[in-house]
XYZ file of C-alpha atoms in Angstrom:
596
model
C 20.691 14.770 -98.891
C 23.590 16.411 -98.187
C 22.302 19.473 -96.316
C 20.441 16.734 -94.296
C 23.171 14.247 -93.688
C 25.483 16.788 -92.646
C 22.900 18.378 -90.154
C 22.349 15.180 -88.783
C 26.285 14.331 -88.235
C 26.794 17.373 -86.600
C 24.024 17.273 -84.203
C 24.695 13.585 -83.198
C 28.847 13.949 -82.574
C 27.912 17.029 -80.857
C 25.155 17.891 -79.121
C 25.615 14.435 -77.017
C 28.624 15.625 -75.738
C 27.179 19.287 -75.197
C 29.558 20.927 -77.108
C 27.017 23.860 -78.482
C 29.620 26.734 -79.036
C 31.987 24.307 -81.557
C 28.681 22.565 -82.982
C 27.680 26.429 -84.286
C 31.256 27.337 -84.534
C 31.664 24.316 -87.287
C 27.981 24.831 -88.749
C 29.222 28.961 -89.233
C 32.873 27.394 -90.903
C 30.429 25.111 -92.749
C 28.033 27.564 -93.836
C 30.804 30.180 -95.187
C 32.196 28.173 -97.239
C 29.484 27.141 -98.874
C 28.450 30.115 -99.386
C 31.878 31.364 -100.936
C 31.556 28.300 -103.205
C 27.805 29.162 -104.458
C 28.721 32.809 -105.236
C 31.889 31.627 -106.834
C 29.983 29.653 -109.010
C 31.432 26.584 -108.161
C 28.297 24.711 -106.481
C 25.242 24.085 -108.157
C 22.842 24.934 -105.542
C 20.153 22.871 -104.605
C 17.058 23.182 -102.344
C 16.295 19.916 -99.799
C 13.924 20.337 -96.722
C 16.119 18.420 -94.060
C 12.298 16.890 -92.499
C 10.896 15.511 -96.027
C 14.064 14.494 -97.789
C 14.193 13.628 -101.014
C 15.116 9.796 -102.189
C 14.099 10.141 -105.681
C 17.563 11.011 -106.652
C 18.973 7.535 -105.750
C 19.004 5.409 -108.303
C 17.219 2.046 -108.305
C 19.833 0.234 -110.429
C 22.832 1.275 -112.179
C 22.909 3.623 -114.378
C 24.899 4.995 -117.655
C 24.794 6.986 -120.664
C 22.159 9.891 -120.873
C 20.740 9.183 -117.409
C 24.059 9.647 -115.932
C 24.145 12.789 -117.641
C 20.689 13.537 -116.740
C 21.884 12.601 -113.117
C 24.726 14.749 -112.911
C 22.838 17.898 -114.143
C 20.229 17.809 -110.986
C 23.292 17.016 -108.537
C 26.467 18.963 -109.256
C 28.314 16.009 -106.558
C 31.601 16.660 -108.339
C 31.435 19.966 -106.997
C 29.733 19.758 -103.326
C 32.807 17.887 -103.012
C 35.623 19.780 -104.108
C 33.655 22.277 -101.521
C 34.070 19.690 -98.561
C 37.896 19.562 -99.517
C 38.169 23.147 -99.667
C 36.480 23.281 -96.118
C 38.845 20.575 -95.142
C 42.203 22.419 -96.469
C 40.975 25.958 -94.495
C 40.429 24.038 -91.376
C 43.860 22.063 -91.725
C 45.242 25.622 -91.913
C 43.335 26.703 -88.563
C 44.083 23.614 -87.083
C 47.524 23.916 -87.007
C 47.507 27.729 -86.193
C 45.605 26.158 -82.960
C 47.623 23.379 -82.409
C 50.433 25.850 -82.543
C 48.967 28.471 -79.624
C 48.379 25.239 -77.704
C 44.426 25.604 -78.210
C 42.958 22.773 -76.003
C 39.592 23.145 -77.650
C 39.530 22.727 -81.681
C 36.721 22.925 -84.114
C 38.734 22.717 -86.844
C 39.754 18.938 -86.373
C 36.033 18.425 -86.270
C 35.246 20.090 -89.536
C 38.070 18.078 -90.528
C 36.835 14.914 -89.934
C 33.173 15.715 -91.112
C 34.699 16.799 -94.125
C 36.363 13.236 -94.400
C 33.205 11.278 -94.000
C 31.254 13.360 -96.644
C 33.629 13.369 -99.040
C 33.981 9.142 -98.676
C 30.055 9.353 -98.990
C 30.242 11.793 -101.986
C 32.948 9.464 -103.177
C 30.475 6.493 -103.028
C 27.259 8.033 -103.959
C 28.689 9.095 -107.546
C 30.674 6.009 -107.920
C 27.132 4.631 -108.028
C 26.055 6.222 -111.466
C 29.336 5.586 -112.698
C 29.028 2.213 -112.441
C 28.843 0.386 -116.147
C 26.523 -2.395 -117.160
C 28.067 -6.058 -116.613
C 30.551 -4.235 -113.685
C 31.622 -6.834 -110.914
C 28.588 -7.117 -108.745
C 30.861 -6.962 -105.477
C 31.748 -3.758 -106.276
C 27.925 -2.562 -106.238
C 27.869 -4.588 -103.190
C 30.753 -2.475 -101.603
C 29.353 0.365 -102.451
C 25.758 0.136 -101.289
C 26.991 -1.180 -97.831
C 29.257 1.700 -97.574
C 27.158 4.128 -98.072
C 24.401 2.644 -95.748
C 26.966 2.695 -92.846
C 27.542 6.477 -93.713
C 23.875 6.894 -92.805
C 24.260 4.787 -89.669
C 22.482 8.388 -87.748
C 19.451 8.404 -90.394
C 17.296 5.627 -90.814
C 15.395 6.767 -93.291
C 18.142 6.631 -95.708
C 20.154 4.021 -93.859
C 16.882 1.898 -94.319
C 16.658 2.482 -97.928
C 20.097 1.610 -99.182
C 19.950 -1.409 -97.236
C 16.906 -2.357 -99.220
C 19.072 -1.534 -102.566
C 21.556 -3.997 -101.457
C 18.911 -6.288 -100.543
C 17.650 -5.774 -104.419
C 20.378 -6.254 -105.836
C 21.328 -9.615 -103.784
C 17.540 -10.586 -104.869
C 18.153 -10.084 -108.826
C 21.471 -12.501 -108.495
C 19.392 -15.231 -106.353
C 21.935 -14.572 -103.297
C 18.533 -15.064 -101.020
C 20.304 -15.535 -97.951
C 22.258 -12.383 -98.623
C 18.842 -10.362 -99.368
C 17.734 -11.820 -95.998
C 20.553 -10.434 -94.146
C 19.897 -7.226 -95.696
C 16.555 -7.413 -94.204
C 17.559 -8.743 -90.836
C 19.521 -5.734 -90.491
C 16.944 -3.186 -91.128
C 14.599 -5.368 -88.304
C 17.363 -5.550 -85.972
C 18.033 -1.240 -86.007
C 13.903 -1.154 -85.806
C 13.781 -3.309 -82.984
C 16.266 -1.242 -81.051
C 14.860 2.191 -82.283
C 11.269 0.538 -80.691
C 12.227 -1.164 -77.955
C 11.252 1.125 -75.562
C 8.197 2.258 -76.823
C 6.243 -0.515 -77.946
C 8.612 -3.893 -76.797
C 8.097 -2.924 -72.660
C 8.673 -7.263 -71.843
C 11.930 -7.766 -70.625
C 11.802 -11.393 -71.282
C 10.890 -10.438 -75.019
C 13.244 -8.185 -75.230
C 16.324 -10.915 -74.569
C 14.514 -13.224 -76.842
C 14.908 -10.589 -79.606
C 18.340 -9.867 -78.988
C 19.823 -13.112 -77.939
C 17.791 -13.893 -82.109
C 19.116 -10.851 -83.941
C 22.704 -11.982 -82.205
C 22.974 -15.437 -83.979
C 21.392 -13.932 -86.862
C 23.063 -10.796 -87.437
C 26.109 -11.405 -85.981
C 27.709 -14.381 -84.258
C 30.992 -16.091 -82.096
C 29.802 -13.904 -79.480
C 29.060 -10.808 -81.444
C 32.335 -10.548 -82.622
C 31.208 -9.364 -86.363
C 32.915 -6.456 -87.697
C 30.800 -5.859 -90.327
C 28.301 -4.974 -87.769
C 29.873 -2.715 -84.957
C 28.142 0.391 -87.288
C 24.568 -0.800 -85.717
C 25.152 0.340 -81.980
C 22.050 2.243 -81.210
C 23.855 5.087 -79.367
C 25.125 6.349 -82.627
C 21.244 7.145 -83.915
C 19.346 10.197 -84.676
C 16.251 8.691 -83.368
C 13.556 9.832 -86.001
C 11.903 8.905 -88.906
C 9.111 7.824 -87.012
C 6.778 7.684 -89.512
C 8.597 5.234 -91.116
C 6.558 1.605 -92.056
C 9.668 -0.169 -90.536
C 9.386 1.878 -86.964
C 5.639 0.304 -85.715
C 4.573 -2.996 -85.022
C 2.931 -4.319 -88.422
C 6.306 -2.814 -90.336
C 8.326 -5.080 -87.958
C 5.789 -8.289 -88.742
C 6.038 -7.427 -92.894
C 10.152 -7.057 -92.076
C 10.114 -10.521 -90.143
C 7.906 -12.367 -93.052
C 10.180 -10.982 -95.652
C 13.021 -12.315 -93.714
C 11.575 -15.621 -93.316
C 10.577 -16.202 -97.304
C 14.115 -15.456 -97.841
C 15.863 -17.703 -95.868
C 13.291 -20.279 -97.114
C 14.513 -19.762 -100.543
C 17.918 -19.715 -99.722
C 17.454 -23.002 -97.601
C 18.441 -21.893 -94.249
C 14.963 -23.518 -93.073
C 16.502 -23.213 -89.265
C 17.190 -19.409 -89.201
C 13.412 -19.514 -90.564
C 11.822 -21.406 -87.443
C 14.464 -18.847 -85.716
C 12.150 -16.080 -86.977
C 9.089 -17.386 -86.879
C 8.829 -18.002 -83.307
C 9.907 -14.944 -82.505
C 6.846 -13.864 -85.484
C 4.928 -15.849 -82.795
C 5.443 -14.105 -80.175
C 4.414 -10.759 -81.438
C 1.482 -12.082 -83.158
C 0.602 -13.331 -79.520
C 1.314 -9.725 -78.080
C -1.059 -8.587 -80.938
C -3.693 -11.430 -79.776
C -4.173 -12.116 -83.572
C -5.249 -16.255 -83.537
C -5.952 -16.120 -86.919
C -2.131 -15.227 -88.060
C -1.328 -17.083 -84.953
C -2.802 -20.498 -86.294
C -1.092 -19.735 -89.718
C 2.098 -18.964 -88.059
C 2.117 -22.483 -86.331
C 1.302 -24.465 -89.431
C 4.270 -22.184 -91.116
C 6.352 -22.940 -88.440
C 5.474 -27.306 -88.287
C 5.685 -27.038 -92.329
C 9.764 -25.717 -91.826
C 10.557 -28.043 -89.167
C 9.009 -31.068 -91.220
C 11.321 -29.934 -94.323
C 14.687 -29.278 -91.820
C 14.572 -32.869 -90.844
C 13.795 -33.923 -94.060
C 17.328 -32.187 -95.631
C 19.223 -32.671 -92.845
C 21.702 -35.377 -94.417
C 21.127 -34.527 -98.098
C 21.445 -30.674 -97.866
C 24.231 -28.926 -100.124
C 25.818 -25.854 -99.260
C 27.894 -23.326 -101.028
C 31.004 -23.233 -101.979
C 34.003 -20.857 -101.062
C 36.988 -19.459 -102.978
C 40.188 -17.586 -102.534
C 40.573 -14.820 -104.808
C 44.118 -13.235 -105.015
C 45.095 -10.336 -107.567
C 48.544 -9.808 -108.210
C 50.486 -8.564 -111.002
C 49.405 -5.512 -112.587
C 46.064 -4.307 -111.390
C 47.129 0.043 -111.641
C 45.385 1.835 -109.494
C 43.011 -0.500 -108.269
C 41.352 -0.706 -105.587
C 41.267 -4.464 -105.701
C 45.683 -4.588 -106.249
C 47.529 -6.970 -103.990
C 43.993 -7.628 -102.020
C 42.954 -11.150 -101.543
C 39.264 -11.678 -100.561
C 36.988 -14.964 -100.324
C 34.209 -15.178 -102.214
C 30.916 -17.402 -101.446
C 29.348 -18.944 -104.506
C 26.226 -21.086 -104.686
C 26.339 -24.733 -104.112
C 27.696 -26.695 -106.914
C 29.081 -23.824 -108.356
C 32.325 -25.748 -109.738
C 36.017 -24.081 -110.196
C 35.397 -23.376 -113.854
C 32.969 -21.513 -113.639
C 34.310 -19.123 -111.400
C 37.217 -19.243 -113.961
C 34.423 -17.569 -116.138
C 32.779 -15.418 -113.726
C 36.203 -13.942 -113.200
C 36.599 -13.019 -116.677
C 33.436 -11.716 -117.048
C 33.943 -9.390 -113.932
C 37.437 -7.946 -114.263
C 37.963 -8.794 -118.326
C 39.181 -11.771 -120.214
C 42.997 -10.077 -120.191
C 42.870 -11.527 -116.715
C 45.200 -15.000 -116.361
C 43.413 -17.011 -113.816
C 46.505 -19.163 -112.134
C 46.213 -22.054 -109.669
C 49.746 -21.633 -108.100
C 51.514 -18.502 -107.615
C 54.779 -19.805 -108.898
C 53.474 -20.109 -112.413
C 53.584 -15.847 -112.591
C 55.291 -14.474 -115.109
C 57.107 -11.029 -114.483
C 55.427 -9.435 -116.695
C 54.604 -5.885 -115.614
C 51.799 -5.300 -118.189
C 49.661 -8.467 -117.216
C 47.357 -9.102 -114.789
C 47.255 -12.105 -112.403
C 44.244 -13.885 -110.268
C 45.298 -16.811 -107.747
C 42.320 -19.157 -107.392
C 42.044 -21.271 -104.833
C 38.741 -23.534 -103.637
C 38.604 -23.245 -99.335
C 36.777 -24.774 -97.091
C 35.719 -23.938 -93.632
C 37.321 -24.230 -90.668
C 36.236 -25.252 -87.803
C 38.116 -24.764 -84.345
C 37.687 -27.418 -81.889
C 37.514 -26.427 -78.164
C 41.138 -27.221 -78.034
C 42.160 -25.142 -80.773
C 40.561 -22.022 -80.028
C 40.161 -19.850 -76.952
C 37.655 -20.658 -74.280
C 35.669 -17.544 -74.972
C 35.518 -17.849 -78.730
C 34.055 -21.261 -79.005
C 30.927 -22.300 -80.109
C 30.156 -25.368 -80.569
C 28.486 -26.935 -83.905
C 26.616 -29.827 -83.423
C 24.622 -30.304 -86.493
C 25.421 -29.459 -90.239
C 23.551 -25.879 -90.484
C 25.783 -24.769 -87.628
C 29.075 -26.297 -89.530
C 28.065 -23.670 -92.756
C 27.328 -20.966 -90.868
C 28.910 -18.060 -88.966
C 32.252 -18.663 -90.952
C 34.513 -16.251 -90.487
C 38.257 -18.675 -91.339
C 38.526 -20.948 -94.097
C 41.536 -23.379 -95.183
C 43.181 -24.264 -98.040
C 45.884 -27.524 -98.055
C 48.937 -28.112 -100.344
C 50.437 -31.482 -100.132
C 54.725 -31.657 -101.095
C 57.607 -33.438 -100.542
C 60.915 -32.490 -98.878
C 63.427 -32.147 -101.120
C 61.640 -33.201 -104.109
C 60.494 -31.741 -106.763
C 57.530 -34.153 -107.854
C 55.173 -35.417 -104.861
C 56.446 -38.797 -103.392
C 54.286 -42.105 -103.883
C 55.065 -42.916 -100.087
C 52.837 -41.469 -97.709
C 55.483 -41.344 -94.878
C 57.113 -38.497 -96.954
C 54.841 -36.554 -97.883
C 54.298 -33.440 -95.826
C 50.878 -31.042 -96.011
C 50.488 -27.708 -95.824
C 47.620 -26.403 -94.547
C 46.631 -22.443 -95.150
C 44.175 -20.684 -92.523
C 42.485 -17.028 -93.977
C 40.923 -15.169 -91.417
C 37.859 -12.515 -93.376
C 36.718 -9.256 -91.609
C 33.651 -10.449 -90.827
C 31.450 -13.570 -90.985
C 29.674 -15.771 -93.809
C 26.729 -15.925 -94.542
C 27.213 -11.807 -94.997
C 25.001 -8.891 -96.516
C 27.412 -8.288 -98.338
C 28.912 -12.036 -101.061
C 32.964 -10.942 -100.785
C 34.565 -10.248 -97.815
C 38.254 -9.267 -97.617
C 41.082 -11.716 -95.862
C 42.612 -9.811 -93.120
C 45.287 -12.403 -91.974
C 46.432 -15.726 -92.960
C 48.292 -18.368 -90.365
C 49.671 -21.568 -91.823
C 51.366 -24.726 -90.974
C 52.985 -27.586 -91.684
C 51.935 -31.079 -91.074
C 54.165 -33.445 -90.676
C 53.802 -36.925 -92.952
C 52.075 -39.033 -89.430
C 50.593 -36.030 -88.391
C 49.091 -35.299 -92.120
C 48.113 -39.268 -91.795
C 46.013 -38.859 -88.698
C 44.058 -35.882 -90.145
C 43.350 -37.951 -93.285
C 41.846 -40.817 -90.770
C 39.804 -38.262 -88.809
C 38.214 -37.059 -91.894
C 37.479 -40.711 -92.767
C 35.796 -41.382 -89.352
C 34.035 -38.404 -90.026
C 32.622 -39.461 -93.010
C 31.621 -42.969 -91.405
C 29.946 -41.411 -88.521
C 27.548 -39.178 -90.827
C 26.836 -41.419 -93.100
C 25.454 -44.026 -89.821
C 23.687 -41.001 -88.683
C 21.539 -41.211 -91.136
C 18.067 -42.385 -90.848
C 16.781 -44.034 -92.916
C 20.322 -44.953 -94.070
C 21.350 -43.914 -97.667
C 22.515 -47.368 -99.164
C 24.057 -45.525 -102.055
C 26.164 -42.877 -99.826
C 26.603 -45.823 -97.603
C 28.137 -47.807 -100.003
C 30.264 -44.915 -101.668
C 31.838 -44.188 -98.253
C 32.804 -47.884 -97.333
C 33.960 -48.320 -100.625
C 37.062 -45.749 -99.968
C 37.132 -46.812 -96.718
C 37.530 -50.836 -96.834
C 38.393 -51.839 -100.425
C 40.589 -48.358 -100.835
C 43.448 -49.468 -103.462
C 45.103 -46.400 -103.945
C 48.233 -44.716 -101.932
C 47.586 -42.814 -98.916
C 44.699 -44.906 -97.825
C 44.114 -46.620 -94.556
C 46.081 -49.213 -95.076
C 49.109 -47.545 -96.498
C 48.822 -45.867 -93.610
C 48.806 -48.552 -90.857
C 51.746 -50.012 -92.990
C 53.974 -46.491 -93.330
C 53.577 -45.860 -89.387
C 52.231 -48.028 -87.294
C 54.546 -51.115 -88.264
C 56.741 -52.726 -85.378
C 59.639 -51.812 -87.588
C 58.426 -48.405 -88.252
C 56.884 -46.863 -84.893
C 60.635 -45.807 -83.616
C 61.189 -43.358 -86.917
C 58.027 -40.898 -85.482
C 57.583 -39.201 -82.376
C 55.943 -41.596 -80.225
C 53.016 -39.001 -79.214
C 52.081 -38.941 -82.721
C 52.295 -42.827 -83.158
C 49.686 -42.886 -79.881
C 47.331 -40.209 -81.578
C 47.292 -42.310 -84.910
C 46.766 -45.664 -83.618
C 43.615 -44.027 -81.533
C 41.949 -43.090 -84.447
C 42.888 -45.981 -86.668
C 40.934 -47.843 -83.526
C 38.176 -45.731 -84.462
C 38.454 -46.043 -87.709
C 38.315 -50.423 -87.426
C 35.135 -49.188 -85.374
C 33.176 -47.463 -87.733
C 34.138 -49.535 -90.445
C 32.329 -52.522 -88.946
C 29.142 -50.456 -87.836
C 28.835 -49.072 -91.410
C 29.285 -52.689 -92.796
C 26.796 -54.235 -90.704
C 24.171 -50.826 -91.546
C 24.607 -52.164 -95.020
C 23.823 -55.619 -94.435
C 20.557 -54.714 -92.916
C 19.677 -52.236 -95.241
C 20.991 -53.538 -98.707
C 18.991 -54.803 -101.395
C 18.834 -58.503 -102.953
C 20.516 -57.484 -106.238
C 23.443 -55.907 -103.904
C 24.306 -58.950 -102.223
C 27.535 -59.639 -104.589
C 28.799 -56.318 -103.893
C 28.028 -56.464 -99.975
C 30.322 -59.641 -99.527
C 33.282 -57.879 -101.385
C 32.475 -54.931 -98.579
C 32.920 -57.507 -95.776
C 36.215 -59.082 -97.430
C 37.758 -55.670 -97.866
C 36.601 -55.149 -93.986
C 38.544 -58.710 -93.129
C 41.410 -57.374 -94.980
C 41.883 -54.477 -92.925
C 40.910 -56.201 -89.768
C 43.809 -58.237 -90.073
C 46.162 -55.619 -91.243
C 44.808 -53.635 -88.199
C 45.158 -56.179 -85.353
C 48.844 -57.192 -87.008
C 49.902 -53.757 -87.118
C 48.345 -51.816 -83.712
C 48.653 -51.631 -80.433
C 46.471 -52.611 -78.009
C 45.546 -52.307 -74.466
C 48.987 -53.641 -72.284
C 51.248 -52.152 -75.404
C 49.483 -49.136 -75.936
C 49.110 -48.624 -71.967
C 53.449 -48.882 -72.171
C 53.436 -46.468 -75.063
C 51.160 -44.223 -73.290
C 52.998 -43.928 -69.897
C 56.108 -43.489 -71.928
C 54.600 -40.175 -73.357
C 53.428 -39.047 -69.908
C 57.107 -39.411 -69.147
C-alpha cells in the first residue's frame, strides 16, 4: 500500500509537470532511506506488487485486542513512519543547505511534502485499528474520509474506503449519508469514463449539471469536495466493476435504494432519469419499462409526503473546558441527527460518545472554572435560509419547495431572546431584544460524512419591532403552508389558526399590533421599521381569513363549536387590526416620509 501509494504520488505531482531528473532524484532520496531503515532493523519489510495491490489488510470494521495485535505484526506502520520522518528531517537539512546556495530547483521540499502526506495517511490508517468498540462514530467517519482523500490519485483504494464509510453510515441507518458515499464513487467513475464510453455531449451536461446538485451544491461551492477534480487522477484501475457501463448502472441503483430509504424520493427521480438514459444508450426496454414504473412509483410517493414529510434535526456541539490534547478542544461542529431525534437524547448520545464525566450545558455562562472538568455547549439550530436580498447575487439559489429548504445547508441559526438591562426576560414585547446566531460549516448538509466543523459564526441583534416583524413572518409562513395543502389538513389547519387568531399569550399578534403599531406608540420606533411591520401584519389579517374560510369548507359537523370560536378570535383581531394600522392614504404619508 505504501510502496504503491507513494509511487503513485510521485508520478502524478511529477511527471505532469515533466520534472524527470527531481522525480528520480526524490525516488533515489526515497529509496536510501529506506533502505538504511531495513538494514537498521527498524522497518519490517514487506513485499506489495504496486499492479495487484493488496486490500486485505484494511479492516472491515474496527478492530481491538488480539486482532490489533495480529494487525500490527503483518504491518510494522509505527515504523514505515518514523522512516517518512526520518526522510523528512534529512531533506529539511538539504533543503536549507539549498535554500542557502540560492538553489532555484529543490527536491528536497518535495520529499518534504510527500513525507507530510504519508505520514497524515500513516497517521490515519493506524488510528483505524486503534479505534475501541463504542468510540464516537464521527471520529470513524473522519477518519475514513481522510484517508479516502489521501488516495484521491488511486481509485482502486480511493473507491474502497469510500465504500467503508458508506458501511459504516449503512450500520447506523444514516441512508442518505451511505448514498452520498456512493454518489461520490459514481461521480469520479463518470469522469474517469467520460471519454471513453459517455462520447454525447448533451449526456455528458446532464450528468454533470446531476452529480453538481447531488454532490455538491450553491454553485459547486462544497469544500468537502474540491479533492474530486479529475486532473489530480492516476487514471487506472481499469478493471475495476465501477469503471464500465453495468458498474456505473449497479452504482446508480445503489444510489437510488438509498435515498429511497432515507426519504429523499426527489434526488431518487434525480437518478433515475439519468438511470434512463443509459439504459436507453444500452437499448435495454426491458430495464427501460422497469425503470419508468420505478420512476412513476417515486413521483406518486413525493407528492404524496410533500406537506407531511419530517426532516432531521441539527445541533450545535461546543467543547470547552478541559478536553487535553484533543483533537476535538475548543472546536465547535454541527451535528445532523435523524428526524425526531429530541435534545435529550443527544444529551445521551453525548455521553455515550465522549464519557458520562462530560457536563452537557445549555448556556455557556453556567461553566464552572474548573480546570479538571469537561464542558459540552448544546444548542438545537435550524437552517438558514438567505433570501435574494440577503445574500450575494451569485450565491443564491432559490428554494421553492420543502426538499430544497433541507437540503444543501451549509449555515444554520440559533436565537437567544434578552432584555436590556435586565436580568430576567421582560413580559413586554417592546423590550425584549433577540439575538440571533449564524454558524457557517465547511461544507454542506446532507454530507458523506454526519459532523461537519463550524468555520465562522456572524451574529446580530434584533431590535424589539424588528424581532416583532420576524415573529409575524414566521406566522405568515406557517399560514401559507398550511393553505398549500391539498387536500387541506383540518387538524394542522386548526393547530395553526389556533396560535394565530385566539393566541392568549405575550408576544402574539396582538401584543404586537398593541406594543408598536398604536397611534400613541408608532413615534418611539424608527418609522421604516413601523412600515415593514404593518406590511406584514396586512399579510398576516390576510392569511388569517383565507385559513378561516379553508376551515369552514373543510371542517367536520362535530367541529362546528370550535370553528365559530376560530371566526370570533378572527373578529377580534380584525378589529384590533383595522383600529391599530395604517392604511392606504396614512401608510402612503408614512411611506413617502421614509423615501425622504
Amino acid at each position: 500500500m505504501i510502496t504503491l501509494a507513494l509511487s503513485r504520488s510521485l508520478q502524478g505531482d511529477r511527471i505532469r509537470r515533466g520534472d524527470d531528473f527531481h522525480l528520480r532524484q526524490a525516488i533515489k532520496s526515497m529509496c536510501a532511506f529506506a533502505e538504511k531503515d531495513i538494514h537498521s532493523g527498524q522497518l519490517t519489510h514487506r513485499r506489495m506488487t504496486p499492479s495487484s495491490p493488496s486490500t486485505n489488510h484494511l479492516p472491515s470494521q474496527p478492530v481491538n485486542g488480539n486482532n490489533q495485535q495480529q494487525l500490527e505484526k503483518k504491518i510494522d506502520f509505527k515504523s514505515t513512519l518514523a522512516m517518512f520522518r526520518s526522510i523528512e528531517a534529512e531533506n529539511v537539512k538539504h533543503a536549507k543547505i539549498n535554500h542557502a546556495a540560492s538553489n532555484p530547483i529543490n527536491h528536497n521540499q518535495f520529499v518534504i511534502d510527500i513525507s507530510n502526506r504519508l505520514q497524515t495517511l500513516l497517521n490515519d490508517t493506524i488510528a483505524t485499528f486503534e479505534i475501541s468498540q463504542g468510540a464516537d462514530d464521527h471520529k470513524i467517519e473522519d477518519l475514513f474520509h481522510r484517508i479516502s482523500i489521501s488516495y484521491a490519485k488511486i481509485p482502486e483504494l480511493r473507491f474502497m474506503w469510500l465504500r467503508q464509510l458508506a458501511n459504516n453510515h449503512e450500520q447506523n441507518a444514516r441512508f442518505a449519508e451511505s448514498a452520498l458515499c456512493h454518489v461520490h464513487i459514481l461521480h469520479y467513475a463518470f469522469e474517469l469514463l467520460k471519454d471513453d464510453l459517455l462520447k454525447n455531449t448533451s449526456i455528458h451536461t446532464t450528468f454533470h449539471d446531476t452529480f453538481g446538485r447531488l454532490v455538491s451544491s450553491n454553485n459547486n461551492n462544497n469544500q468537502q469536495n474540491q479533492s474530486t477534480t479529475m486532473d489530480s487522477y492516476d487514471i487506472s484501475g481499469g478493471h475495476l466493476p465501477e469503471l464500465t457501463l453495468p458498474g456505473i448502472l449497479e452504482l446508480i441503483k445503489i444510489c437510488i435504494n438509498q435515498f429511497e430509504m432515507a426519504e429523499c424520493y426527489e434526488w431518487s427521480v434525480t437518478l433515475n432519469k439519468i438511470l434512463v438514459i443509459l439504459l436507453e444508450i444500452m437499448d435495454d426496454h426491458k430495464q427501460l419499462s422497469d425503470a419508468y414504473l420505478h420512476l412513476h412509483k417515486l413521483y406518486k410517493i413525493t407528492q404524496f409526503n410533500k406537506n407531511s414529510k419530517l426532516y432531521p434535526n441539527y445541533y450545535r456541539v461546543a467543547f470547552l473546558g478541559n478536553w487535553g490534547d484533543s483533537d476535538l478542544k475548543n472546536k465547535q461542529f454541527v451535528y445532523k441527527t435523524p428526524k425526531l431525534f429530541k435534545l435529550f437524547k443527544m444529551k445521551e448520545k453525548i455521553k455515550t460518545w465522549y464519557g458520562h464525566d462530560v457536563q452537557v450545558i445549555s448556556n455557556v455562562k453556567a461553566i464552572i472554572q474548573d480546570e479538571h472538568s469537561k464542558y459540552v455547549h448544546l444548542t438545537h439550530v435550524k437552517p438558514y435560509i438567505c433570501t435574494n436580498q440577503q445574500s450575494d447575487q451569485n450565491d443564491f439559489v432559490s428554494r421553492s419547495s420543502e426538499f430544497q429548504k433541507h437540503v444543501n445547508l451549509n449555515q444554520f441559526y440559533y436565537e437567544t431572546a434578552y432584555s436590556m438591562n435586565a436580568k430576567k426576560l421582560s413580559d413586554k414585547v417592546s423590550e425584549i431584544y433577540k439575538r440571533k446566531v449564524i454558524v457557517h460549516v465547511d461544507g454542506f448538509f446532507p454530507n458523506a460524512k454526519s459532523r461537519l466543523q463550524i468555520i465562522k459564526e456572524d451574529e446580530m441583534i434584533l431590535t424589539p419591532i424588528e424581532a416583532a416583524t420576524e415573529n409575524m413572518t414566521e406566522q405568515i409562513s406557517r399560514l401559507q403552508d398550511v393553505c398549500s395543502i391539498h387536500p387541506p389538513d383540518v387538524a394542522q389547519l386548526q393547530m395553526v389558526l389556533q396560535g394565530s387568531v385566539r393566541a392568549t399569550v405575550n408576544n402574539g399578534p396582538k401584543d404586537i399590533v398593541n406594543s408598536f403599531l398604536r397611534e400613541e406608540n408608532r413615534g418611539k420606533f424608527n418609522v421604516q421599521h413601523v412600515v415593514k411591520l404593518n406590511q406584514k401584519c396586512l399579510l398576516f389579517l390576510y392569511w388569517c381569513e383565507k385559513a378561516v374560510q379553508l376551515h369552514a369548507e373543510h371542517k367536520r359537523h362535530d367541529q362546528t363549536v370550535f370553528h365559530i370560536e376560530l371566526e370570533k378570535g378572527y373578529e377580534k383581531v380584525r378589529e384590533l387590526f383595522e383600529e391599530c394600522l395604517l392604511f392606504d392614504e396614512e401608510l402612503a404619508t408614512l411611506n413617502a416620509q421614509v423615501s425622504q
